[in-house]
Each structure stands twice: as C-alpha cells, then as structure tokens.
PDB file of C-alpha atoms in Angstrom:
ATOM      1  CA  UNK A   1    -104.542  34.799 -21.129  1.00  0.00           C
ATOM      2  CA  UNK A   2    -108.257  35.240 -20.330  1.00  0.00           C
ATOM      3  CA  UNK A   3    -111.187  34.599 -21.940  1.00  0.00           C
ATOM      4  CA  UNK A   4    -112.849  37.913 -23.256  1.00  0.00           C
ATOM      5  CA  UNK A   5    -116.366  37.395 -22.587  1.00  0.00           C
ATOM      6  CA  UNK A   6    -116.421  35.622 -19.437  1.00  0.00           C
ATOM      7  CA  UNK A   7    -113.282  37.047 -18.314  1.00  0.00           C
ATOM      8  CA  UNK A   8    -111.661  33.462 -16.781  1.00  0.00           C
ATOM      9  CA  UNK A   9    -107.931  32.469 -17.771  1.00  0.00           C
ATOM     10  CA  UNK A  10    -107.674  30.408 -20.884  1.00  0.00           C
ATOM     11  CA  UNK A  11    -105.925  26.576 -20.480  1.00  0.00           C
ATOM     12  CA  UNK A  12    -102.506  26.597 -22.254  1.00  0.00           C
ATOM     13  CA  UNK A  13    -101.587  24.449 -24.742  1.00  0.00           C
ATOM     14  CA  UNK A  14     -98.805  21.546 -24.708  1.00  0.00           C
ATOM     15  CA  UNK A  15     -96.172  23.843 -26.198  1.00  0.00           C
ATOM     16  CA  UNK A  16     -97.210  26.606 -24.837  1.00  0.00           C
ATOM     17  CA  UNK A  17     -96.192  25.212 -21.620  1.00  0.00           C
ATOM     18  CA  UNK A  18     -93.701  22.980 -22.118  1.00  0.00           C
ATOM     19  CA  UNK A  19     -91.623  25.179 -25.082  1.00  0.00           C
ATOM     20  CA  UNK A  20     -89.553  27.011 -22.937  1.00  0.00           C
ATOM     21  CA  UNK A  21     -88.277  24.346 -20.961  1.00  0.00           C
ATOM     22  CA  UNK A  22     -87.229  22.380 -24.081  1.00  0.00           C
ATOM     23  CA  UNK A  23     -85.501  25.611 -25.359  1.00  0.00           C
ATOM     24  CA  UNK A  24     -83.467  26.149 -22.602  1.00  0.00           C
ATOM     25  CA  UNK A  25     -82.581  22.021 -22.084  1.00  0.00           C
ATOM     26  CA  UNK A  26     -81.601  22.226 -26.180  1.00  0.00           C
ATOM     27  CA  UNK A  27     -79.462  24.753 -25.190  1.00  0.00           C
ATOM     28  CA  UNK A  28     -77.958  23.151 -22.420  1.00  0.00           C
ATOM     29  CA  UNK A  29     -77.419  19.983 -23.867  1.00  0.00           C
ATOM     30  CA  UNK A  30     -76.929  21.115 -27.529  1.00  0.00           C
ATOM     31  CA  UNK A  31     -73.070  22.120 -27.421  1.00  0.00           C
ATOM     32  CA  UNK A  32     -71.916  18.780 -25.073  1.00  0.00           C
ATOM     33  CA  UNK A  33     -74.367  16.992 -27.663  1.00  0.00           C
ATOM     34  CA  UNK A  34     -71.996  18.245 -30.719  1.00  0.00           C
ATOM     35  CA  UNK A  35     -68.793  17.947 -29.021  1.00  0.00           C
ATOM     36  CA  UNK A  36     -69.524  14.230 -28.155  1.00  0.00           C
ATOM     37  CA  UNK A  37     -70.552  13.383 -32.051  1.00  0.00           C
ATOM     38  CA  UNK A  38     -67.536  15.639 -33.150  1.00  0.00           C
ATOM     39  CA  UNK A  39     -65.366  13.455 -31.858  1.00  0.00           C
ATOM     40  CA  UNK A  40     -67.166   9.755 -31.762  1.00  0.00           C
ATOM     41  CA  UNK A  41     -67.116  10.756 -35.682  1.00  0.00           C
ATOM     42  CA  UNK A  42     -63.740  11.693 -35.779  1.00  0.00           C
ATOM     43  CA  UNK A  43     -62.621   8.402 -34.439  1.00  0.00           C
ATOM     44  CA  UNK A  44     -65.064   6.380 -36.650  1.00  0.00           C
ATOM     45  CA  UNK A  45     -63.689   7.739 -39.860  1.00  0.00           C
ATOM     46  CA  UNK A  46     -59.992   6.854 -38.417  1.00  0.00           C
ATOM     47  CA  UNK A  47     -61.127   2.773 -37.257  1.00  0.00           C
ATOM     48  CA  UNK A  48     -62.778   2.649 -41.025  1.00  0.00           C
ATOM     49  CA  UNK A  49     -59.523   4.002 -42.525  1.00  0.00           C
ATOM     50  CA  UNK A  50     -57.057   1.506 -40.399  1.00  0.00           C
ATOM     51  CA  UNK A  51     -59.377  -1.019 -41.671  1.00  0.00           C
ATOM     52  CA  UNK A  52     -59.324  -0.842 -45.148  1.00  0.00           C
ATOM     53  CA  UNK A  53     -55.487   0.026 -45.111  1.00  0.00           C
ATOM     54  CA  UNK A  54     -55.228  -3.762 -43.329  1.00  0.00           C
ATOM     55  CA  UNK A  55     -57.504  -5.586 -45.426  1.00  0.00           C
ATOM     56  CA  UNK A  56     -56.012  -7.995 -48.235  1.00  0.00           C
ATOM     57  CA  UNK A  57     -57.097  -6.679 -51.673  1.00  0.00           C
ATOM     58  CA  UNK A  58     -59.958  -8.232 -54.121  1.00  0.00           C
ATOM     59  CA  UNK A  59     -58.958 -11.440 -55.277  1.00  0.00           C
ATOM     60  CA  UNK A  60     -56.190 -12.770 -53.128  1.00  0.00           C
ATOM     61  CA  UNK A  61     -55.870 -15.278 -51.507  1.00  0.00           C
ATOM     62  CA  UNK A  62     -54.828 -14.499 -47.941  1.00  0.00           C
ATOM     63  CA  UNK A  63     -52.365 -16.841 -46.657  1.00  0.00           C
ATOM     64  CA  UNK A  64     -51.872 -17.654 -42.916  1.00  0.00           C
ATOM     65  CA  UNK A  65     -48.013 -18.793 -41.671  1.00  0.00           C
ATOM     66  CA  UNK A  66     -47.726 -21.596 -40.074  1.00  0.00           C
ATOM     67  CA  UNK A  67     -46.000 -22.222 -37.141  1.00  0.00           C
ATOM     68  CA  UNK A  68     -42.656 -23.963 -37.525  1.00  0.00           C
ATOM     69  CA  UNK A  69     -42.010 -26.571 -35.527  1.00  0.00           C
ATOM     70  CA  UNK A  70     -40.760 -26.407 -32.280  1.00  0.00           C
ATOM     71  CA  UNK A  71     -37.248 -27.902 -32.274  1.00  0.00           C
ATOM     72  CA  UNK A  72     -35.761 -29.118 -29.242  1.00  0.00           C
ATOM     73  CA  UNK A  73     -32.162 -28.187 -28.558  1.00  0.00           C
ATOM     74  CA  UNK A  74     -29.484 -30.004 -26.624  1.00  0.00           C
ATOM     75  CA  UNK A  75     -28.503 -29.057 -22.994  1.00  0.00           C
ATOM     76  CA  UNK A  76     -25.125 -27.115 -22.929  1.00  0.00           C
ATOM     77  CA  UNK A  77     -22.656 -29.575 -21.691  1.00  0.00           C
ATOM     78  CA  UNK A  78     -20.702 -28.306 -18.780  1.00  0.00           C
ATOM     79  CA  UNK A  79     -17.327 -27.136 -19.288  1.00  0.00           C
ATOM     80  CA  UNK A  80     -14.860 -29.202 -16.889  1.00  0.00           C
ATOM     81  CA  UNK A  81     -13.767 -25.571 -15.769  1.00  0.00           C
ATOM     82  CA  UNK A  82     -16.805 -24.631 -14.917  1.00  0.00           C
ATOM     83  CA  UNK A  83     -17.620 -25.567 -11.060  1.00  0.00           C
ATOM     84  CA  UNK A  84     -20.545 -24.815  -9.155  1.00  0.00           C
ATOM     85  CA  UNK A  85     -20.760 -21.798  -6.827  1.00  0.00           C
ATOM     86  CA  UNK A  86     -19.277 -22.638  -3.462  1.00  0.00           C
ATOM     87  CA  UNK A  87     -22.227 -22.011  -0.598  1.00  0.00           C
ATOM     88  CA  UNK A  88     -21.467 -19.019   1.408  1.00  0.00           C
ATOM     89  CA  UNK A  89     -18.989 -19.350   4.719  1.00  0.00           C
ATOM     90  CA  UNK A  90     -20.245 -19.747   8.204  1.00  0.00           C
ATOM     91  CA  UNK A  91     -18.603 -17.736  11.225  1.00  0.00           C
ATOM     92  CA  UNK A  92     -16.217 -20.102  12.286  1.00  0.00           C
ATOM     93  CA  UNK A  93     -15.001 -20.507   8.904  1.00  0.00           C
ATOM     94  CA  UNK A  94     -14.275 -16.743   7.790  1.00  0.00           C
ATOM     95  CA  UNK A  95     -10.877 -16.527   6.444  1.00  0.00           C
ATOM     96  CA  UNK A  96      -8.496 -14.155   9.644  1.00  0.00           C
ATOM     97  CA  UNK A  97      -5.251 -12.345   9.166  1.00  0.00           C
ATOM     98  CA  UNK A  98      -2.283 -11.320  10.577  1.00  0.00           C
ATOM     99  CA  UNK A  99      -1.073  -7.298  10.427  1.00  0.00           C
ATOM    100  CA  UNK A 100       3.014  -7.458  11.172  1.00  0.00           C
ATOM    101  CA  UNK A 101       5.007  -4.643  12.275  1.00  0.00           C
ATOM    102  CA  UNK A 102       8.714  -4.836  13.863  1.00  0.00           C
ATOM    103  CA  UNK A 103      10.715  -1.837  15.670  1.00  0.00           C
ATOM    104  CA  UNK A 104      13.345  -1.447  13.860  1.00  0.00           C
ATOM    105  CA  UNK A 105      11.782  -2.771  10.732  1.00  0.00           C
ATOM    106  CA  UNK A 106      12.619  -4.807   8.400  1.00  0.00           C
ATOM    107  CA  UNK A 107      12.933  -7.960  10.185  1.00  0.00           C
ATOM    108  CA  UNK A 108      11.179 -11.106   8.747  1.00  0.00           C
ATOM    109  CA  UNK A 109       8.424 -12.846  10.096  1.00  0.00           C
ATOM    110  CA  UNK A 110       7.408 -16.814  10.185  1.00  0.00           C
ATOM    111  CA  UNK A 111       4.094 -18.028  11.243  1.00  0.00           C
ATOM    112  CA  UNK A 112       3.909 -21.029  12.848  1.00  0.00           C
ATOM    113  CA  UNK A 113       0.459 -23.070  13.784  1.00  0.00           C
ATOM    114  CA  UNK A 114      -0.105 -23.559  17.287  1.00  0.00           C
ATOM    115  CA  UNK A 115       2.142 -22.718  20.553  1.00  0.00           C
ATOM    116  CA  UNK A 116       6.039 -23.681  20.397  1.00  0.00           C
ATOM    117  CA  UNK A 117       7.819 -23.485  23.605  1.00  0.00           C
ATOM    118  CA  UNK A 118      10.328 -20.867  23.842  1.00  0.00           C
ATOM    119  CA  UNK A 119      13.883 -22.382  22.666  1.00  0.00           C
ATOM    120  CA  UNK A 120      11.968 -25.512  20.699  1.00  0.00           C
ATOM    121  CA  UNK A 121      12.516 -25.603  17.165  1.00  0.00           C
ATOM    122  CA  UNK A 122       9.633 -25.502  14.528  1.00  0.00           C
ATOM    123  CA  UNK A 123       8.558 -29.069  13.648  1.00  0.00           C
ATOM    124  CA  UNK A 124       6.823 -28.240  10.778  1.00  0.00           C
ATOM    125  CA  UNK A 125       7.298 -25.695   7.601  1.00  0.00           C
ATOM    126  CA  UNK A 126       5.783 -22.013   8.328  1.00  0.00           C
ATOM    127  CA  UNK A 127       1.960 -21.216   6.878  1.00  0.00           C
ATOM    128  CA  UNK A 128       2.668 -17.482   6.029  1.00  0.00           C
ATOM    129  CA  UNK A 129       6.217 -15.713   5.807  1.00  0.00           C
ATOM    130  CA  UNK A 130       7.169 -12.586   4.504  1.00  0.00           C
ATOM    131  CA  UNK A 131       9.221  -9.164   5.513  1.00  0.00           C
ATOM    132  CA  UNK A 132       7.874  -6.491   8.523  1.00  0.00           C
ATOM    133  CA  UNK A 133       5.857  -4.296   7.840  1.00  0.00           C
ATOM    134  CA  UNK A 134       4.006  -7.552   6.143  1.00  0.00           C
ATOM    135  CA  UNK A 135       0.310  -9.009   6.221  1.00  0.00           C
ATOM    136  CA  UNK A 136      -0.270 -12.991   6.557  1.00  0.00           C
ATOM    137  CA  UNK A 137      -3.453 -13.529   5.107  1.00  0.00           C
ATOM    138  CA  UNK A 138      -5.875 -16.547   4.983  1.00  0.00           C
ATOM    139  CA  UNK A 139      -5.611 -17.895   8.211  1.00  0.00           C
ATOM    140  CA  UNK A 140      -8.155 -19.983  10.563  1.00  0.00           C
ATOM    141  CA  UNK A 141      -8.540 -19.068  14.266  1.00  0.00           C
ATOM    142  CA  UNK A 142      -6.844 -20.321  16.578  1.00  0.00           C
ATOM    143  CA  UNK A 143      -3.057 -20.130  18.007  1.00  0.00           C
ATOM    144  CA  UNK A 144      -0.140 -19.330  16.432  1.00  0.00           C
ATOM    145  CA  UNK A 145       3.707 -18.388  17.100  1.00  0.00           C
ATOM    146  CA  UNK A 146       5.524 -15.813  14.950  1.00  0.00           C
ATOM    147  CA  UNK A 147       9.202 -15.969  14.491  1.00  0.00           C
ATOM    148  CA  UNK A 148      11.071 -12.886  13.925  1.00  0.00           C
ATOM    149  CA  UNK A 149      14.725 -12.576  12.610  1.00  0.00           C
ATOM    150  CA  UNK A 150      16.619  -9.493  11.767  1.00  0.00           C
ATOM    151  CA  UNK A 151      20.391  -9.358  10.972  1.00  0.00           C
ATOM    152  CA  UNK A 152      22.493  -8.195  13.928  1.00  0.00           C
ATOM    153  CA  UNK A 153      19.718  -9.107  16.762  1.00  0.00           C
ATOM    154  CA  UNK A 154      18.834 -12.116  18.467  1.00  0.00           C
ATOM    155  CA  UNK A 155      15.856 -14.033  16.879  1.00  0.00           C
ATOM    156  CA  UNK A 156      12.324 -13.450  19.176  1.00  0.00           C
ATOM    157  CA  UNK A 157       8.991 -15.177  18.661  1.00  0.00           C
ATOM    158  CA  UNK A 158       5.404 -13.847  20.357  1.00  0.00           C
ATOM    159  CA  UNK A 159       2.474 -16.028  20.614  1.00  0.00           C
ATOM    160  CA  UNK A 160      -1.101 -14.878  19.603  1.00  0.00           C
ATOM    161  CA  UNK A 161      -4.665 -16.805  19.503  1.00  0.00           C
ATOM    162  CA  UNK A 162      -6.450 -15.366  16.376  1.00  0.00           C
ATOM    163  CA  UNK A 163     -10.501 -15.363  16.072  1.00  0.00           C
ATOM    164  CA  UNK A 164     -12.643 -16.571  12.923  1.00  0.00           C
ATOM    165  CA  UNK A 165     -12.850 -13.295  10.523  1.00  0.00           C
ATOM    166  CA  UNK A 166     -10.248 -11.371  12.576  1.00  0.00           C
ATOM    167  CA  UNK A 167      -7.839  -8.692  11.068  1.00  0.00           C
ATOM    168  CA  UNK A 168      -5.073  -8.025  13.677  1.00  0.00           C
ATOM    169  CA  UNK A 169      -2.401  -5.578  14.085  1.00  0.00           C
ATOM    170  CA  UNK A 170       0.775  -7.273  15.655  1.00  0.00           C
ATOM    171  CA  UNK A 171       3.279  -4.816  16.581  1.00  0.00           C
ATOM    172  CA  UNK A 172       6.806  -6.543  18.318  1.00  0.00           C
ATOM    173  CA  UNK A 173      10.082  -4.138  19.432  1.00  0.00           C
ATOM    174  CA  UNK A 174      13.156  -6.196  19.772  1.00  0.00           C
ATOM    175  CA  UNK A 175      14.502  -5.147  23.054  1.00  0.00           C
ATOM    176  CA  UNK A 176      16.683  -2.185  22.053  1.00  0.00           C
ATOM    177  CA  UNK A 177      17.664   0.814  23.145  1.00  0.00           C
ATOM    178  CA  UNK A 178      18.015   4.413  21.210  1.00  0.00           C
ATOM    179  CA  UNK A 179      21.524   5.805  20.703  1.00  0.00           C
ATOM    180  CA  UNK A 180      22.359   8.757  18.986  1.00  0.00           C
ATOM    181  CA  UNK A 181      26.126   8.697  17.072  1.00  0.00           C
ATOM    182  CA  UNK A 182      28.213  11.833  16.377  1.00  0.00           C
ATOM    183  CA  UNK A 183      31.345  12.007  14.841  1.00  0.00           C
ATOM    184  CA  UNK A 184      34.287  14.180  14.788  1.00  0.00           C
ATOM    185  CA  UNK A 185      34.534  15.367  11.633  1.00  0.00           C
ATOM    186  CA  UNK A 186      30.827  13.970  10.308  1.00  0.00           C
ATOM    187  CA  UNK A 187      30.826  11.444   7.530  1.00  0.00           C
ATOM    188  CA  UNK A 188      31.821   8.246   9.301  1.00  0.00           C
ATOM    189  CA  UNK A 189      30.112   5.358   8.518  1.00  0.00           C
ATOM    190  CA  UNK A 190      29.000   2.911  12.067  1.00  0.00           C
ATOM    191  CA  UNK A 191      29.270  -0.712  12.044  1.00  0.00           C
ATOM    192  CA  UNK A 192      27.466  -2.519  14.741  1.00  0.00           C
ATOM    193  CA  UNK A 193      29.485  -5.886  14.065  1.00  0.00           C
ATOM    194  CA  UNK A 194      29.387  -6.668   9.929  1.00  0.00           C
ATOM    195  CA  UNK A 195      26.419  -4.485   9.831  1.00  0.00           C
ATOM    196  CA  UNK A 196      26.307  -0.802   8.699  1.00  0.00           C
ATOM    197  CA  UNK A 197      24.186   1.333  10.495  1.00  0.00           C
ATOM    198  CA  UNK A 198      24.729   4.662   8.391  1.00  0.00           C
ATOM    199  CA  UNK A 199      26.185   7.723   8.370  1.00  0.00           C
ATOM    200  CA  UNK A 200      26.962   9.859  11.168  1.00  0.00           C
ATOM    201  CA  UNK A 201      25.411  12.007  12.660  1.00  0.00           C
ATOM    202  CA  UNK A 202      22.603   9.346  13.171  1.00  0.00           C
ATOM    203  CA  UNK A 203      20.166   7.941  15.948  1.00  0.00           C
ATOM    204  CA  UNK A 204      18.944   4.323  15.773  1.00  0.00           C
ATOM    205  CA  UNK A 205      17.924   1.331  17.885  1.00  0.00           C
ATOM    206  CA  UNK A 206      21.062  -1.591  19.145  1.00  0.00           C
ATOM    207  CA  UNK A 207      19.682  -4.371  20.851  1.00  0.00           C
ATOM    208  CA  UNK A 208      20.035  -3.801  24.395  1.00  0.00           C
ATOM    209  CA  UNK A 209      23.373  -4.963  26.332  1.00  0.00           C
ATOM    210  CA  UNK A 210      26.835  -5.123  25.102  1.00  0.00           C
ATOM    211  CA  UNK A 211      27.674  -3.777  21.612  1.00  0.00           C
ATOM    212  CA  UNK A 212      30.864  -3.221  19.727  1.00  0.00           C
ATOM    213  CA  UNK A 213      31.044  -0.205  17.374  1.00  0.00           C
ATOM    214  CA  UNK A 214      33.331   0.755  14.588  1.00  0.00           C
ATOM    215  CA  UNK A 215      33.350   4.523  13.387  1.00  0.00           C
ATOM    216  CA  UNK A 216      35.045   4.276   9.583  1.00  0.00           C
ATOM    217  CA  UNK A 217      36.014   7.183   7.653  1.00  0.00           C
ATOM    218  CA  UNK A 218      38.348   7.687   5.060  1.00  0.00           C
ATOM    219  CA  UNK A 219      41.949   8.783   5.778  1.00  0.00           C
ATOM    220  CA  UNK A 220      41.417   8.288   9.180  1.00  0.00           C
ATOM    221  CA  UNK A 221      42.117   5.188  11.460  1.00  0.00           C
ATOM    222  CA  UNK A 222      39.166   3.084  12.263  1.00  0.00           C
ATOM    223  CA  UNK A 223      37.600   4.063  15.947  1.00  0.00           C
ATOM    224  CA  UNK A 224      36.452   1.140  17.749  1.00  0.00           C
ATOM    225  CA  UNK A 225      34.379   1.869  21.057  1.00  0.00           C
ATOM    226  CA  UNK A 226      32.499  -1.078  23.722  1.00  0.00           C
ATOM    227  CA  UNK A 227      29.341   0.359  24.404  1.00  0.00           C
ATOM    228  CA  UNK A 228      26.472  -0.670  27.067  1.00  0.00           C
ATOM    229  CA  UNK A 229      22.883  -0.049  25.095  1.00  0.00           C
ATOM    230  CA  UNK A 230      20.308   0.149  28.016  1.00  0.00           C
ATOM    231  CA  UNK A 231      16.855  -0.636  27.215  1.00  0.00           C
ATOM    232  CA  UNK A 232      14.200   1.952  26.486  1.00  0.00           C
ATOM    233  CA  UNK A 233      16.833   4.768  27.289  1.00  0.00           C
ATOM    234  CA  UNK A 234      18.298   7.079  24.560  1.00  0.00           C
ATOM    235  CA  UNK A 235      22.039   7.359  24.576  1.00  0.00           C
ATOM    236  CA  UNK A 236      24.857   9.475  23.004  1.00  0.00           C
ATOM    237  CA  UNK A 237      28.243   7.818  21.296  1.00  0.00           C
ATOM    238  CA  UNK A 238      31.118  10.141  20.054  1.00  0.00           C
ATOM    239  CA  UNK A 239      33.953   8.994  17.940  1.00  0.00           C
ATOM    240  CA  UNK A 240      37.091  11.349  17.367  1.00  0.00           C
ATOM    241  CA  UNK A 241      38.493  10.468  14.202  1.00  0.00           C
ATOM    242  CA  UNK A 242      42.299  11.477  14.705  1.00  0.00           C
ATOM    243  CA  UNK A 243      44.706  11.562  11.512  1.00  0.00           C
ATOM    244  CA  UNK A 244      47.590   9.073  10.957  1.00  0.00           C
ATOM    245  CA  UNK A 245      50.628  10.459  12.529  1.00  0.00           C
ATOM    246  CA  UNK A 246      53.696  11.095  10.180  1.00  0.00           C
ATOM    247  CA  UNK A 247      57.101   9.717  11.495  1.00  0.00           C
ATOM    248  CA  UNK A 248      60.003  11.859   9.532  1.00  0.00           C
ATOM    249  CA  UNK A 249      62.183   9.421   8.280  1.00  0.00           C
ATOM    250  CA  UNK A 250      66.312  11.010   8.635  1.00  0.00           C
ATOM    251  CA  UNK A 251      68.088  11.841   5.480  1.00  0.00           C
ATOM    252  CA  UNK A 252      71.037   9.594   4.617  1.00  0.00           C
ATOM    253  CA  UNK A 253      74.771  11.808   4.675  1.00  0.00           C
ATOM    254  CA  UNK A 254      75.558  12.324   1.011  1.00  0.00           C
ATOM    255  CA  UNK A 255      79.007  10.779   0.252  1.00  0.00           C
ATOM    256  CA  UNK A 256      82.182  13.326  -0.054  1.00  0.00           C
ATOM    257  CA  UNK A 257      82.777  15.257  -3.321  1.00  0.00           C
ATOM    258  CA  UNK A 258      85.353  13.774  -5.807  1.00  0.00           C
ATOM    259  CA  UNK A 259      88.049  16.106  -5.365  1.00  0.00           C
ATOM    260  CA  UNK A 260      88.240  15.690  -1.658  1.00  0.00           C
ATOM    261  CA  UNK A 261      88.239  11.778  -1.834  1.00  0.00           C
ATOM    262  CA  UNK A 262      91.291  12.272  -4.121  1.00  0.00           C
ATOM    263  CA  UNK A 263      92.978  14.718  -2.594  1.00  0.00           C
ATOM    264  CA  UNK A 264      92.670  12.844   1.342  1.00  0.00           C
ATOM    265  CA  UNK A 265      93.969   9.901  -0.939  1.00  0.00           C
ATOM    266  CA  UNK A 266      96.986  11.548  -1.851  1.00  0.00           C
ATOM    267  CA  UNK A 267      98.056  13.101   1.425  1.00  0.00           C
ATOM    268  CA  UNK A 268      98.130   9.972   2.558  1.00  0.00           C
ATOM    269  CA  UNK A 269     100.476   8.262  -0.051  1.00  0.00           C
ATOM    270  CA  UNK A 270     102.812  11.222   0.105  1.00  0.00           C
ATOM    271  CA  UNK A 271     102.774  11.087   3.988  1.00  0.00           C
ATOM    272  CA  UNK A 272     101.432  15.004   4.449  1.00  0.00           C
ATOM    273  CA  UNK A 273     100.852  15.976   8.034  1.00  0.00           C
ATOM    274  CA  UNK A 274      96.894  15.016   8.798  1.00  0.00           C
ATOM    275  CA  UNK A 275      94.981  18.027  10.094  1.00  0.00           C
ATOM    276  CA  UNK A 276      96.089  18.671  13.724  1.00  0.00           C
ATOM    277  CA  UNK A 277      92.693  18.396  16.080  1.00  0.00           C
ATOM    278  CA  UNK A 278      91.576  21.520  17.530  1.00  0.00           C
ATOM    279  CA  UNK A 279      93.279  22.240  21.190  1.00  0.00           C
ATOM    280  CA  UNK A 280      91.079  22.393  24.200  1.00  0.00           C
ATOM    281  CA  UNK A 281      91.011  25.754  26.071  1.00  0.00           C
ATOM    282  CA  UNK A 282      92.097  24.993  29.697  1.00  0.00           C
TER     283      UNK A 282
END
C-alpha cells in the first residue's frame, strides 16, 4: 500500500502481517489439536466413571480385611517308602549285558563270574541263566564263562571279558555238522539216540563224530544206520523202510470123512483083501 500524496509504501500493521501465518498454523495444528482433546476427553469421562462405580456409597462405613494370621504348618513326614534319589552312575559302574545265541538253538546258557578252567566244575551258583536265544542282563565288566547244555550234545563253555555299559552279541555253534535225511517212503520219524529229530525228509545239525540213527515208521521195521557226521560239511542219510515179510504158515490135513473111517474099520474085522499097491512098470 502507498501513501497517496507522497506516494511512499505505508507500514503494515501487526495483523496485517502476522494474520496469515496464524491462519495457516490454525489450520495446521487445528485438526491434530481436536483429535488429541477427542480422545484425552474420551478417556477422562471413562477414569471418572470407573471411579464412582468403585467408590463405597454415602454413609458407610468402609471396612478394610484384615489379614489372617499366618499359620505355620508341619513338615510332611517322610514316608519309610520313600528313599532319596540315587546319584547318577559313573562309567565304570554302568550296568553291561550279555546277547546269547546257540546253533542249533535252544540250548541253555549259565553265566559264571570269572574264568573256570576247561573240565573244572563251577564253585559257585550261576549270576544269569536262561534258554538260547536269551539276554543276561545287569552285569559288571569284567570276565565271565558261559556254560551251554543242550540235550543230545556234549556240554561247551566260551569265555568272554565284558566292558562297563557293554551290550554284546555272543553267538556259540556246537561243533556239528549238517545232514540231510530222506526216507523211503517219507514220514519216518529220526532219533538221534532218545532224541527225535523230526520228520523225514529233513536237514539238521548232529554233533560232529559218531552218531547212531533210528528211522521209525509205522508198519515198518525200525532202520538203524552208524553214521560219521563231519564237521562243517553237509551230508545225505537214506533209510529204506522195507515191510515185514509174511511166512505162510501150512494147513493142517483135515481128518478122513465118517463113512470111510467106518467102512476101513470093517474090512478089517471081516478080513477083506486091503487094496493091492499099484505095480511098477519094468
């Protein structure tokens, strides 16, 4: 703006200069400005509402509870059941075991502590026994001698040193041999001794050496063969079961007819010529 007469700019006034700034900073602060009291009010009116739904009405007393006294109960008594938790095992104390398999199986096993010289008799009862394929369990390392025994073979023991914690597979094989048995017809039951091996046709282990088998079948005559078993060698046995032979027994001569005992009888008492014998051509 200028001054008319002497033509110079007028000085601006306070608002004049300072008005639009204040506009536009109203309306840059305005809306944040009522958003901010929206809510602060908002949240006012719900803290004065909480507190007059908690405060005691006009007139009451209000009446604090008092702490009860603390009362002091007695210790659980232990049961006499009830021990207390063994500490944890070292190494050298971690339970072993024993994994037992025979060939043929079945045999049963005793385990001895320590070594026992072969043909020296246990001094002591066994720590673990039981039937192949068996496990002896809860054992401590160190050495021990296993017994084995199986019906129709000679006993045998092994010797094995067991470490702390160990789980070991013991496999022993009687010495044996493999034989196969046939039969002639099939059906015949084997008999290594007093002990029934099965039914033919069969293959199983003998101890090695000399055996003595029976082949057994009804109507039929037992078969008895002495057989060599040869160790780790597979053999074949054959038994020919052969019927009972029949022996005709001869037919007594049946006694003369009445008639002809009679009438010989009275030939004789009359004196009648006996029948003359046949004449030989010459």
């Amino acid at each position: 703006m200028e001054d008319v007469d002497s033509g110079t700019p007028a000085a601006l006034s306070f608002w004049q200069r300072n008005g639009p700034r204040m506009v536009a900073l109203v309306a840059l602060v305005g809306p944040a400005a009522a958003v901010f009291l929206t809510q602060h009010w908002h949240s006012r009116s719900e803290l004065i509402q909480k507190l007059k739904e908690t405060q005691p009405p006009t007139g009451y007393a209000i009446e604090t509870a008092k702490a009860a006294p603390e009362v002091s109960l007695p210790a659980p008594e232990a049961s006499p059941t009830a021990t207390a938790a063994s500490p944890p095992r070292s190494v050298t104390d971690q339970p072993a075991a024993l994994q037992l398999t025979t060939k043929p199986a079945g045999a049963t096993f005793a385990v001895y502590p320590g070594i026992i010289a072969d043909k020296t008799a246990p001094a002591s009862e066994p720590l673990r026994t039981g039937t192949a394929p068996g496990t002896a369990e809860e054992l401590h390392g160190g050495n021990y001698t296993i017994f084995f025994h199986k019906d129709g073979w000679p006993d045998s023991r092994t010797e094995v040193q067991l470490q702390a914690g160990e789980v070991r597979p013991v496999e022993y094989a009687f010495f044996h041999g493999e034989v196969t048995i046939t039969s002639g017809p099939n059906g015949a039951e084997i008999l290594c001794g007093t002990v029934s091996l099965g039914f033919t046709p069969l293959t199983v282990a003998l101890p090695a050496g000399k055996q003595v088998l029976t082949a057994r079948l009804k109507n039929y005559p037992d078969r008895i063969q002495n057989v060599t078993i040869d160790e780790n060698a597979t053999s074949t046995i054959e038994f020919q079961m052969r019927t009972r032979r029949r022996i005709a027994k001869s037919k007594p001569t049946p006694p003369p007819p009445l008639i002809e005992r009679v009438g010989g009888t009275l030939k004789h008492f009359f004196g009648g010529n006996p029948t003359p014998p046949p004449r030989r051509k010459r």
